[in-house]
Coordinates of C-alpha atoms in Angstrom, one line a residue:
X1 CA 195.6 77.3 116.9
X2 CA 196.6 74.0 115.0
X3 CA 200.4 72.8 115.3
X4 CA 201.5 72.7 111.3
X5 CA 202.2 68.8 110.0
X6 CA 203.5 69.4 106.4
X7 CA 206.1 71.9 104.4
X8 CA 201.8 72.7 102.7
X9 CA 200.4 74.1 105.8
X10 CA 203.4 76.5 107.1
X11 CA 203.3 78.0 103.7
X12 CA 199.9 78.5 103.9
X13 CA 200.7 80.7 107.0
X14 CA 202.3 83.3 104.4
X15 CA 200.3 85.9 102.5
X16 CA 200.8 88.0 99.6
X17 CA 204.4 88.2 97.8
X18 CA 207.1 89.9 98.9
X19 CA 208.1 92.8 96.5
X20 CA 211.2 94.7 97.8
X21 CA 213.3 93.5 101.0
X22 CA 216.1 95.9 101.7
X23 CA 218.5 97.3 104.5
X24 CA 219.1 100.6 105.1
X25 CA 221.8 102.7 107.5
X26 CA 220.9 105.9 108.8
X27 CA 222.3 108.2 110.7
X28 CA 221.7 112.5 111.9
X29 CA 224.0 115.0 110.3
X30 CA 226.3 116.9 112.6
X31 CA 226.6 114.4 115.5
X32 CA 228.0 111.4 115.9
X33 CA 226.2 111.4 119.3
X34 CA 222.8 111.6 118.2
X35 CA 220.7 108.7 116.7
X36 CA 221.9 106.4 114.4
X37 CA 221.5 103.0 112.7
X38 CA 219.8 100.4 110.4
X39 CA 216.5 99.0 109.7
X40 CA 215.4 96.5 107.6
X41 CA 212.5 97.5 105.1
X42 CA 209.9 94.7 103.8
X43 CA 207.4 95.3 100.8
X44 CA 204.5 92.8 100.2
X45 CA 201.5 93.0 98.1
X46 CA 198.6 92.2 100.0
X47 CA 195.8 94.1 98.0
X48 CA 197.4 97.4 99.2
X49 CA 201.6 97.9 99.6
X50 CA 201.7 96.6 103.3
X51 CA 205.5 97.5 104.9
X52 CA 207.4 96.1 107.7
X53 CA 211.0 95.8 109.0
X54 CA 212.7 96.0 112.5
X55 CA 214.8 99.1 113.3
X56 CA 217.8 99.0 115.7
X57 CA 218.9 102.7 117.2
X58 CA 221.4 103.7 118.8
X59 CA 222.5 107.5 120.5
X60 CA 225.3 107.6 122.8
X61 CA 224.5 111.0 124.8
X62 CA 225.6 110.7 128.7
X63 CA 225.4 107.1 128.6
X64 CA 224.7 104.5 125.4
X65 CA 220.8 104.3 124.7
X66 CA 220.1 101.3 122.5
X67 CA 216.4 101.2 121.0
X68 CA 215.1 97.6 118.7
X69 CA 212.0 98.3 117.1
X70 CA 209.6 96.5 115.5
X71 CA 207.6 98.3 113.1
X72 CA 204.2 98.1 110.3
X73 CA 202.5 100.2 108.1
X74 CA 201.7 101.0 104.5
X75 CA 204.1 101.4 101.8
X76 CA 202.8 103.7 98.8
X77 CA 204.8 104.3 95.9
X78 CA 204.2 107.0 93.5
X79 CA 204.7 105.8 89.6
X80 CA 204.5 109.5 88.6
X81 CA 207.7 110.6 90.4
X82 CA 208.6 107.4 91.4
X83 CA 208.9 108.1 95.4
X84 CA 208.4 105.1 97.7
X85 CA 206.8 106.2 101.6
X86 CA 205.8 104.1 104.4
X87 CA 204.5 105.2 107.0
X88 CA 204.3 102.8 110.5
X89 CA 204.3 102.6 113.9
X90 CA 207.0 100.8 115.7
X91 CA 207.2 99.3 118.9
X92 CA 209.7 97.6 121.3
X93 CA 212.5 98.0 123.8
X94 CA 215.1 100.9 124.8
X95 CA 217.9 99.6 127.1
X96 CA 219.8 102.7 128.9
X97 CA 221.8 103.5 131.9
X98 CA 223.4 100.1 131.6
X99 CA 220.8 97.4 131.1
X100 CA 217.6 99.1 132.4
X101 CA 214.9 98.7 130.1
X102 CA 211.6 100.9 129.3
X103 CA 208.9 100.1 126.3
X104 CA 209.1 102.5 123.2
X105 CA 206.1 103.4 120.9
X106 CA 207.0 105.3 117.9
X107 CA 205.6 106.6 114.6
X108 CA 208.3 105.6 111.7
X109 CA 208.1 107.6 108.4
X110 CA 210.3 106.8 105.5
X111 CA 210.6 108.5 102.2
X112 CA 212.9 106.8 99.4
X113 CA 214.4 108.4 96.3
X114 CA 213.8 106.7 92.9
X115 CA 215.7 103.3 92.9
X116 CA 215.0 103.0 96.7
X117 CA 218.9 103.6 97.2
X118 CA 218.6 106.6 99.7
X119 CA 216.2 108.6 101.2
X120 CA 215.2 109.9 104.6
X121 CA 213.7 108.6 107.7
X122 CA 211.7 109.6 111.2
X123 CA 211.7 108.0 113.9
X124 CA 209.3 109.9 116.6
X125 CA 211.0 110.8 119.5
X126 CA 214.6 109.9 118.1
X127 CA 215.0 112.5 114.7
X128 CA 214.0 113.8 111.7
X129 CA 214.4 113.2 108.0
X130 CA 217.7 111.7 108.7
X131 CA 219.4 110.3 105.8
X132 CA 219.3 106.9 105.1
X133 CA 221.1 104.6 102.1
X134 CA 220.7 100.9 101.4
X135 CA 223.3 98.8 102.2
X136 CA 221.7 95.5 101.5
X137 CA 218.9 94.3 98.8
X138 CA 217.4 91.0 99.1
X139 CA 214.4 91.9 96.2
X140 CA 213.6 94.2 93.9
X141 CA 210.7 93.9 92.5
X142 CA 208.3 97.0 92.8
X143 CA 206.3 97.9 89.9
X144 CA 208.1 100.9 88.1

């Protein structure tokens, strides 16, 4: 792989445009134990809706479990009823019982509302359809 020598050839490293970068805070109803947290949420247009973001988790039952994800997929959004999904696969670290660490591979599903404001996500393993809302948007500019 060639080193980059200009401000040219690192954005030639970047691919499609960016059409919605937002962040999110989740959390599951009823507990404050069980898993909660943020994720950041990506859009670009690269032929198809391609999705990314990284996810940060968080449960405290016994001891505090803290899970960073990394995750991709495909976004789709539905102009008829104006939904946004992606659906991705995340991967990365879980540190428990204070500072042990284990690999985690999980499917992530989201489902946004209209505006993209709230919605619900699923995060295998760690809950489902738990609320989410944005806290944060960086760009909005999904085809409506």
């Amino acid at each position: 792989m060639a080193t980059p020598n200009s401000h040219e050839d690192i954005l030639a490293l970047g691919e499609g445009r960016v059409v919605f970068e937002g962040t999110y805070s989740f959390h599951t109803p009823g507990s404050i134990n069980a898993p909660q947290g943020t994720f950041t949420l990506t859009i670009s247009e690269v032929g198809e809706l391609k999705a990314s973001g990284k996810m940060e988790i968080t449960t405290l039952w016994g001891t505090t479990t803290h899970t960073s994800l990394t995750y991709n997929g495909v976004a789709e959004f539905n102009g008829s009823t104006g939904y946004t999904t992606v659906n991705g696969i995340g991967s990365g670290t879980m540190t428990y019982d204070f500072n042990k660490k284990r690999h985690v591979v999980a499917n992530v599903n989201i489902s946004l509302k209209p505006g993209m404001r709230e919605g619900e996500v699923t995060i295998q393993g760690f809950g489902e359809d738990m609320p989410c809302v944005l806290t944060k948007m960086e760009i909005d500019d999904l085809p409506r």
